[in-house]
Rosetta silent file (secondary structure, phi, psi, omega in degrees, C-alpha in Angstrom):
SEQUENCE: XXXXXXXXXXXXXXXXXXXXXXXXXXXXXXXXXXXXXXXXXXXXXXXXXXXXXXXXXXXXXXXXXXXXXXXXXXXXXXXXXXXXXXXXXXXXXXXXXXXXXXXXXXXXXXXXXXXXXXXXXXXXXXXXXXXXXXXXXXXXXXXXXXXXXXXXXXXXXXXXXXXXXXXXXXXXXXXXXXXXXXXXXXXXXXXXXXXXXXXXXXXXXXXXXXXXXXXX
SCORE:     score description
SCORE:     0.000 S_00000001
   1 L     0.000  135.283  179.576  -30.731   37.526  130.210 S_00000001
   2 L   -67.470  -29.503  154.310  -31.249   35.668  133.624 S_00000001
   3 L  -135.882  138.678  165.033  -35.200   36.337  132.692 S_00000001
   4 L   -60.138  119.739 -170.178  -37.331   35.785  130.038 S_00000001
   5 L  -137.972  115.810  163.738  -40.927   37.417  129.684 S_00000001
   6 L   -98.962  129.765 -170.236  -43.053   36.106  126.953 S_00000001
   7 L  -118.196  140.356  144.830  -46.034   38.281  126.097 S_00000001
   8 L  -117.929  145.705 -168.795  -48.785   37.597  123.419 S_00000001
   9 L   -87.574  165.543  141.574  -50.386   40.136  121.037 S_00000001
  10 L  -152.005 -174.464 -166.215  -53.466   39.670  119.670 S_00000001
  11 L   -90.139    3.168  169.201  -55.318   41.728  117.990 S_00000001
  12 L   -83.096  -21.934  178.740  -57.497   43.296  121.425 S_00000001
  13 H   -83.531  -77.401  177.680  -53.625   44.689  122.190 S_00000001
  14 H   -13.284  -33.370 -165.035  -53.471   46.197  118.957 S_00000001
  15 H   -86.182  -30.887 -166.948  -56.889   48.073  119.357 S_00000001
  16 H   -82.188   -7.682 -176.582  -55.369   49.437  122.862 S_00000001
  17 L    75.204  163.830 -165.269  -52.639   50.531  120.756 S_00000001
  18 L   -48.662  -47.537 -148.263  -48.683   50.501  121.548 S_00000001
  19 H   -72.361  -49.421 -163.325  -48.499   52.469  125.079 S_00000001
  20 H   -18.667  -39.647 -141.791  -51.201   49.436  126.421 S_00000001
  21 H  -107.437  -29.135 -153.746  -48.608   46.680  125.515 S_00000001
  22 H   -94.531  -11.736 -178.074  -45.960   48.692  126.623 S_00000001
  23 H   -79.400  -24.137 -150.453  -47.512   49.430  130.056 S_00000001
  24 H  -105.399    1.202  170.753  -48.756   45.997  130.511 S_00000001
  25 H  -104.445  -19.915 -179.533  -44.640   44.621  130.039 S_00000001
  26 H   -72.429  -53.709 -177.950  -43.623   47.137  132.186 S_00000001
  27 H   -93.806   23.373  149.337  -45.665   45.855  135.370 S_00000001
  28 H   -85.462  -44.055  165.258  -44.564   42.104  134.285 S_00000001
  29 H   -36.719  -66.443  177.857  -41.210   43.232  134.687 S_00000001
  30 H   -66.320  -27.664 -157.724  -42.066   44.674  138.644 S_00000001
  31 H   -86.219  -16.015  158.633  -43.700   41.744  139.317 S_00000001
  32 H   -75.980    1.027  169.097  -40.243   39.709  138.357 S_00000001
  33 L   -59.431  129.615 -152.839  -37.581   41.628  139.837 S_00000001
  34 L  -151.295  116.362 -170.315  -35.988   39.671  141.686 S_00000001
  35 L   -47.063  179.809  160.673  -32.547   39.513  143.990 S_00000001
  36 H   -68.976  -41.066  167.637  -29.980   37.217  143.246 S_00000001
  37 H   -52.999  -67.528 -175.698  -31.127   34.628  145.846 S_00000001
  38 H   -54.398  -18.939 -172.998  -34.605   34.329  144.405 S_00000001
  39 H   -37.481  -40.195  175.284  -33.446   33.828  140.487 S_00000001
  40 H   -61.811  -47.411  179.313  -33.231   29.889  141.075 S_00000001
  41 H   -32.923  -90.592 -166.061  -36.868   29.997  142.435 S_00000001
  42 H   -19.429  -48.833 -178.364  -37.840   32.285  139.952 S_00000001
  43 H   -87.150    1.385  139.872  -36.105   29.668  136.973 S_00000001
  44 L   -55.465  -67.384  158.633  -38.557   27.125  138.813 S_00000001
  45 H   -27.096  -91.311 -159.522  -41.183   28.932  138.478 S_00000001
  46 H   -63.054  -19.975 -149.049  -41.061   30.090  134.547 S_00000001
  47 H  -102.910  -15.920  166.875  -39.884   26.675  133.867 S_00000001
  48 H   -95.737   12.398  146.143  -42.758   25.015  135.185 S_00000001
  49 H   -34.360  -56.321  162.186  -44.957   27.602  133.553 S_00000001
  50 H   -36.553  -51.550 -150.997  -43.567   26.242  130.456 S_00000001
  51 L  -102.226  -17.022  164.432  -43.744   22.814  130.710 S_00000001
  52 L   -66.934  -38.658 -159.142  -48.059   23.350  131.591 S_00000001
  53 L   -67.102  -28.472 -169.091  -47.999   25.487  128.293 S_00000001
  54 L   -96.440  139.779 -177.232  -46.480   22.462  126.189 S_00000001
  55 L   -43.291  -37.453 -164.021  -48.313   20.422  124.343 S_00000001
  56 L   -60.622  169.281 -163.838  -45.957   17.623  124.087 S_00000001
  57 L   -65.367  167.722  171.077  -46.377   14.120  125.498 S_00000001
  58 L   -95.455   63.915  178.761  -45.824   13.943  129.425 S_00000001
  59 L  -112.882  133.538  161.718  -43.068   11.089  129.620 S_00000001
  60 L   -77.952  -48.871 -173.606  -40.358   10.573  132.230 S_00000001
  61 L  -110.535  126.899 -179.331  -38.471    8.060  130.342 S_00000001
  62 H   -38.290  -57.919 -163.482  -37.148    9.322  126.720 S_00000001
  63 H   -73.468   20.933 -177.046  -37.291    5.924  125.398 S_00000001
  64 H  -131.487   14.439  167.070  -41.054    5.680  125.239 S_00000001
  65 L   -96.875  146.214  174.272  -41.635    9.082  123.422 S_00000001
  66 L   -40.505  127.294 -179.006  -42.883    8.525  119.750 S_00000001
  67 L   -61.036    8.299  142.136  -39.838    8.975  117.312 S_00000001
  68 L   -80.340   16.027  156.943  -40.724   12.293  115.940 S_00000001
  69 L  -111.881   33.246  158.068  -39.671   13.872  119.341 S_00000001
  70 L  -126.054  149.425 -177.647  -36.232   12.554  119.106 S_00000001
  71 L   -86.484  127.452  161.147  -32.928   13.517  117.382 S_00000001
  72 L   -98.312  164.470 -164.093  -31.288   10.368  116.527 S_00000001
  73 L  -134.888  170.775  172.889  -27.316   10.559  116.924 S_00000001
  74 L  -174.755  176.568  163.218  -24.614    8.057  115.789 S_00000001
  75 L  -177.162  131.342  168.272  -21.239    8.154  115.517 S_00000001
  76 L   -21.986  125.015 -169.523  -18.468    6.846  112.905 S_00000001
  77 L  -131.042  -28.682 -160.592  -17.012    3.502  114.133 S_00000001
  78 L  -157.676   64.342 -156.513  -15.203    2.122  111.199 S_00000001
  79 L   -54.560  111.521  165.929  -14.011    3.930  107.744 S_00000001
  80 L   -70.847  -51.485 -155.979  -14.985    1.148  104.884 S_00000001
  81 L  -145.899  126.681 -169.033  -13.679    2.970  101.846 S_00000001
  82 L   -91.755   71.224 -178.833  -11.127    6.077  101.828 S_00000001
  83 L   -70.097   -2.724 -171.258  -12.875    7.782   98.803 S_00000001
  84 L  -110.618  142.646  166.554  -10.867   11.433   99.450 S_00000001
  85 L   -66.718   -4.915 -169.767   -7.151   11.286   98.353 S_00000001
  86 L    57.127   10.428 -172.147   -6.099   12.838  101.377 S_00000001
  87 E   -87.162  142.800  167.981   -4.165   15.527   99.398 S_00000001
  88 E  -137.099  151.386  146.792   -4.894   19.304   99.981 S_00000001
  89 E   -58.059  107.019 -178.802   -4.020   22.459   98.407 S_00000001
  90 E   179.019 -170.807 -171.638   -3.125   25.434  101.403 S_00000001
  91 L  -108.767 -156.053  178.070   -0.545   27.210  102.828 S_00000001
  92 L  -146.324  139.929 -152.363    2.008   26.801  105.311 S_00000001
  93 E  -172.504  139.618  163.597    2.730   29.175  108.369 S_00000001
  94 L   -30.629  117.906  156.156    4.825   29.141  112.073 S_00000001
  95 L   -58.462  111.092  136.085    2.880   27.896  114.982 S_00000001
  96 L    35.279  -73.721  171.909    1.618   29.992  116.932 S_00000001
  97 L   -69.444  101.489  156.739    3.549   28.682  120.544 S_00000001
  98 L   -63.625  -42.488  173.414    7.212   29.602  120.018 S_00000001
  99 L   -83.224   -6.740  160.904    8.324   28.314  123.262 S_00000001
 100 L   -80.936 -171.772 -166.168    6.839   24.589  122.619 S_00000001
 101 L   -87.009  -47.182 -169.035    8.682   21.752  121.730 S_00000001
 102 H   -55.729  -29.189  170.799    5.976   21.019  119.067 S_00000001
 103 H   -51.963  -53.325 -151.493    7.432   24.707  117.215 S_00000001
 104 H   -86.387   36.798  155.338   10.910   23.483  116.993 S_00000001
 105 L  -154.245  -17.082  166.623    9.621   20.665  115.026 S_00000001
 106 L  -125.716 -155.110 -162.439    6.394   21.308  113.059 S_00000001
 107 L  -170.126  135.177  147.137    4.641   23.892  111.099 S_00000001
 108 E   -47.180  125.753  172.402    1.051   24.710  110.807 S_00000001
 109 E  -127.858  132.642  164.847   -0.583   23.703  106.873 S_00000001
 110 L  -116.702  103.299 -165.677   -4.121   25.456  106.504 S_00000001
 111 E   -72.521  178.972  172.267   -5.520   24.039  103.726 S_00000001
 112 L  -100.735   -9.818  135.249   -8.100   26.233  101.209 S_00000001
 113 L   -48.041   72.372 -137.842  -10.334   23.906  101.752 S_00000001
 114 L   -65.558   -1.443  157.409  -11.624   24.501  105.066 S_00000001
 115 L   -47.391  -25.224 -156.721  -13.387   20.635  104.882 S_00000001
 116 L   -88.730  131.603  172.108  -10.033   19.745  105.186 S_00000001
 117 L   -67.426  152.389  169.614   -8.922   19.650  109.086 S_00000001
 118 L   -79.708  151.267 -165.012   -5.312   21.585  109.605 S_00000001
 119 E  -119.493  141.604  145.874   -2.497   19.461  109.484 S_00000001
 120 E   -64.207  111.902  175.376    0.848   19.210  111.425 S_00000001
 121 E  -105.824  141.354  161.851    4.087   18.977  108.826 S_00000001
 122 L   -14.314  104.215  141.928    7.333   18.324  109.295 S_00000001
 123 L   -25.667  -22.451 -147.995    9.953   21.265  109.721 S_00000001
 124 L  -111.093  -61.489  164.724   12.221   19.356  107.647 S_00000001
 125 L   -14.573  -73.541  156.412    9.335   19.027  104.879 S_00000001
 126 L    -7.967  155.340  178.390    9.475   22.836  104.926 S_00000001
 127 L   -88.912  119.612 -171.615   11.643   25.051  102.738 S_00000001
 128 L   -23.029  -41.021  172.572   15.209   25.560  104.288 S_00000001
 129 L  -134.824   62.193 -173.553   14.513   28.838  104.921 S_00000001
 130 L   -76.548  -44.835 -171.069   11.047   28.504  105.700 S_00000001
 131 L   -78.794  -55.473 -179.966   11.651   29.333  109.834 S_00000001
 132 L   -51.257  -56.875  172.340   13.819   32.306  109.353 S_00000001
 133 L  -140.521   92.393 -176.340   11.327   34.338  106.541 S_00000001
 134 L   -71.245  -41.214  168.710    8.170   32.697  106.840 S_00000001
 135 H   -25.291  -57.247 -165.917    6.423   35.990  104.868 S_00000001
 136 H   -46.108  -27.356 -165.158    8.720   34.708  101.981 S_00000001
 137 H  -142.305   49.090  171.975    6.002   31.706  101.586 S_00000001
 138 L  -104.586   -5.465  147.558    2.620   32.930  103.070 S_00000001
 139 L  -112.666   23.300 -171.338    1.274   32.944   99.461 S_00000001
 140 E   -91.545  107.943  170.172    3.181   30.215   98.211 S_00000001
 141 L   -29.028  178.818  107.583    0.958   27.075   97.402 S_00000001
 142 L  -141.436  166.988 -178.442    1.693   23.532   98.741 S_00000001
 143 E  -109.379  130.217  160.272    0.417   19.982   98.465 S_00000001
 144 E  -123.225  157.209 -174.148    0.261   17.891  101.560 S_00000001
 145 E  -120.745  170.288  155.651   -0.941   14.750  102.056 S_00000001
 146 L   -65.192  127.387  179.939   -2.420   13.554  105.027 S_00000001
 147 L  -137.286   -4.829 -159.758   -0.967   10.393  106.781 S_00000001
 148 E   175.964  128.880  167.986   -2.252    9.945  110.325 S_00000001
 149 L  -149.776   98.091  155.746   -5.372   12.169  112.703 S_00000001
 150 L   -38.976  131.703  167.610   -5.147   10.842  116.272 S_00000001
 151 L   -31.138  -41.801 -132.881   -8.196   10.422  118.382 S_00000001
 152 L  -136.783   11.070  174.119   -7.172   12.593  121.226 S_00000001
 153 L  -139.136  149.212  168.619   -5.887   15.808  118.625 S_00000001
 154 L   -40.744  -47.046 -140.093   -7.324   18.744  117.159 S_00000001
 155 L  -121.346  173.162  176.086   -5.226   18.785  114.258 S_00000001
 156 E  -107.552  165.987  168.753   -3.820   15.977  111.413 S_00000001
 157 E  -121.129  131.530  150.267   -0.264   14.689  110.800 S_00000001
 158 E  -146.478  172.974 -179.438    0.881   15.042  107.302 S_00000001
 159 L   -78.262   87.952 -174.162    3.563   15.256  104.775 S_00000001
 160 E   -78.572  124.710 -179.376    4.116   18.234  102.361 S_00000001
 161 E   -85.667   -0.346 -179.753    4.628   16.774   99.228 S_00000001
 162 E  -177.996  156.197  150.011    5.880   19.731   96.619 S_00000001
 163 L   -90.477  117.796 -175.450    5.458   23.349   96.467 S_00000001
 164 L   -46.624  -62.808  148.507    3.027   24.472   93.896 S_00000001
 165 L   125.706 -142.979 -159.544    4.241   28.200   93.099 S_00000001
 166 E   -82.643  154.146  179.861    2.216   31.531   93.759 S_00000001
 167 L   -85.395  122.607 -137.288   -1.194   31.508   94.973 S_00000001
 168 L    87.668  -52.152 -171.573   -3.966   33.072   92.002 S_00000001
 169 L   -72.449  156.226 -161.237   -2.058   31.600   88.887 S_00000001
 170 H   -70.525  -32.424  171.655   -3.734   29.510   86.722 S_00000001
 171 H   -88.671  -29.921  158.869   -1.092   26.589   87.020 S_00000001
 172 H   -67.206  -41.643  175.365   -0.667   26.153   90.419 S_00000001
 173 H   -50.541  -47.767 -155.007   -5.002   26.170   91.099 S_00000001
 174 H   -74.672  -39.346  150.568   -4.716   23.737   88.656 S_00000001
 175 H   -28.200  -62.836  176.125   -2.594   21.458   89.680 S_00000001
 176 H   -68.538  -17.666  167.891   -3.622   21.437   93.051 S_00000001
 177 H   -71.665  -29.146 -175.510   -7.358   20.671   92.321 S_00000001
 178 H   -71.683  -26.572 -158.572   -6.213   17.874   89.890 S_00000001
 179 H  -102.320  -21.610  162.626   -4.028   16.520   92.520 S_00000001
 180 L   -57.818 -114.138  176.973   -7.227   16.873   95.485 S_00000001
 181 L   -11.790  -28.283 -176.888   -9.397   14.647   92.815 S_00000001
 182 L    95.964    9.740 -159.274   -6.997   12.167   92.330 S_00000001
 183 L  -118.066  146.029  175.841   -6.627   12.667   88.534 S_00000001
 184 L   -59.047   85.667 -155.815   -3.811   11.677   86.520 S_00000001
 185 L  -133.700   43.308 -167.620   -2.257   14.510   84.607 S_00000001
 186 L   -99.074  171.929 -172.710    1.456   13.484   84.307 S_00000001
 187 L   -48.821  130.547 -170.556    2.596   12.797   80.621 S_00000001
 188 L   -77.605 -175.218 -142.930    1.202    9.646   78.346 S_00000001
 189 L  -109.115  146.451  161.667    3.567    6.822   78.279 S_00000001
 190 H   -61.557  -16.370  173.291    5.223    6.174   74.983 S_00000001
 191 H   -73.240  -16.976  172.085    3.345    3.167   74.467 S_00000001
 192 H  -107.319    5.938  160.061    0.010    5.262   74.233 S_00000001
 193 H   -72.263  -30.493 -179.096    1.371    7.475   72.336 S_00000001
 194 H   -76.441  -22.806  163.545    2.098    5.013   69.554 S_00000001
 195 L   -62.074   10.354  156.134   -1.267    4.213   69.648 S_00000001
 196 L   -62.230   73.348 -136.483   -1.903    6.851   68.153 S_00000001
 197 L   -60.012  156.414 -176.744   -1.968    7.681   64.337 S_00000001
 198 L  -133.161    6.396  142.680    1.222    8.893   63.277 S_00000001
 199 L   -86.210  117.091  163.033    0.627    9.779   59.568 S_00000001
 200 L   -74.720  167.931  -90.014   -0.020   13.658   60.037 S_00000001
 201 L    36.260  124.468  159.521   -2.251   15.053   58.989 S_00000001
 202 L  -135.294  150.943 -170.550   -4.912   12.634   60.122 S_00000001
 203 L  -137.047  165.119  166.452   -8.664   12.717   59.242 S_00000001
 204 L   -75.119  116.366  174.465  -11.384   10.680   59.860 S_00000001
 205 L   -67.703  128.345 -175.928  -12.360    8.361   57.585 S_00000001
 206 H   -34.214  -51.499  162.755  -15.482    8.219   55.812 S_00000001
 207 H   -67.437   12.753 -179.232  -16.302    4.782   56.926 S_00000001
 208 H  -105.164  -26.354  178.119  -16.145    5.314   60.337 S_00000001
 209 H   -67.235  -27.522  161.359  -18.201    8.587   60.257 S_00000001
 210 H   -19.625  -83.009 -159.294  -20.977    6.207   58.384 S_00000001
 211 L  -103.775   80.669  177.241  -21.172    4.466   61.376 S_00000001
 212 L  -166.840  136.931  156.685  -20.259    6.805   64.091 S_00000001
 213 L   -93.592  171.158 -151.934  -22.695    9.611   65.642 S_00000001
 214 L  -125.657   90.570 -174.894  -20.788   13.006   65.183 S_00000001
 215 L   -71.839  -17.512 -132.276  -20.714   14.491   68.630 S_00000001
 216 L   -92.235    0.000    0.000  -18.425   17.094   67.841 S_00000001
């Protein structure tokens, strides 16, 4: 609305009852009607109406009001430590623009993770006949990693690194959350396997539950 009209109740409106409040907004209303030419006045007017009404300190220059009337701001200068793997979980889907150049060469990834910015992939990344029947893979996992998010774009550049398999089964979420996290969940090595006892059966021996607590 071009104007605002702030009213206050109290309890003396209440006693006049409903039409009182509604009659007494009604002639606030004629006395603001107002062409289009007067509106600026008018948003003079209310606003220095306002500014008698507020409490707050009376300062022209911002740096000499008391720090609980300011927002402090900052802004990200230098990345110390990459703590996110840059891997996501999402899908993969046509751009939008058919007629740019950027179509004939990348592909929209929307991760499920909507923290995660969308990234620009490769065509060539893509499944051969990803461009032809895109439907064929609009519930089809993938992992992409992230390699590069320019200053002066919306969007990330990354790599898709595997496809994943249908979206809902239990082996594809899992995968792709293990592979977000960073955790290691490829095969043990034969050398830690031999560490390992390898007369089967194997039990615990009494002396070590002696001296062992028994979490289990």
């Amino acid at each position: 609305p071009d104007v605002i009209i702030e009213a206050q109740f109290d309890d003396n409106d209440a006693e006049h009852g409903q039409d009182h409040l509604q009659d007494m907004l009604t002639d606030d209303i004629k006395k603001l009607s107002l062409d289009t030419g007067e509106k600026g006045k008018a948003a003079g007017v209310i606003g220095v109406h306002r500014a008698k009404q507020d409490d707050g300190p009376k300062v022209s220059d911002p740096r000499l009001l008391p720090d609980e009337f300011l927002q402090r701001t900052a802004k990200v200068v230098y990345i110390l430590e990459k703590k996110h793997s840059r891997a996501a979980t999402g899908f993969i889907k046509l751009l939008a623009d058919r007629n740019s150049e950027l179509f004939k060469r990348c592909a929209m990834f929307s991760p499920v993770d909507h923290r995660v910015p969308r990234v620009y992939v490769p065509l060539a990344d893509c499944p051969p006949d990803f461009v032809t029947k895109p439907e064929a893979y609009s519930q089809m996992l993938f992992i992409c990693r992230i390699v590069d998010w320019k200053e002066d774009s919306n969007f990330a550049s990354g790599q898709l690194c595997k496809s994943l398999g249908q979206a809902g089964e239990i082996e594809p979420e899992s995968e792709g959350i293990l592979t977000e996290y960073g955790v290691d969940f490829s095969d043990f090595s034969p050398e830690v396997l031999e560490c390992l006892p390898q007369n089967l059966p194997w039990v615990i021996s009494p002396g070590e539950l002696a001296k062992r607590r028994d979490l289990r």
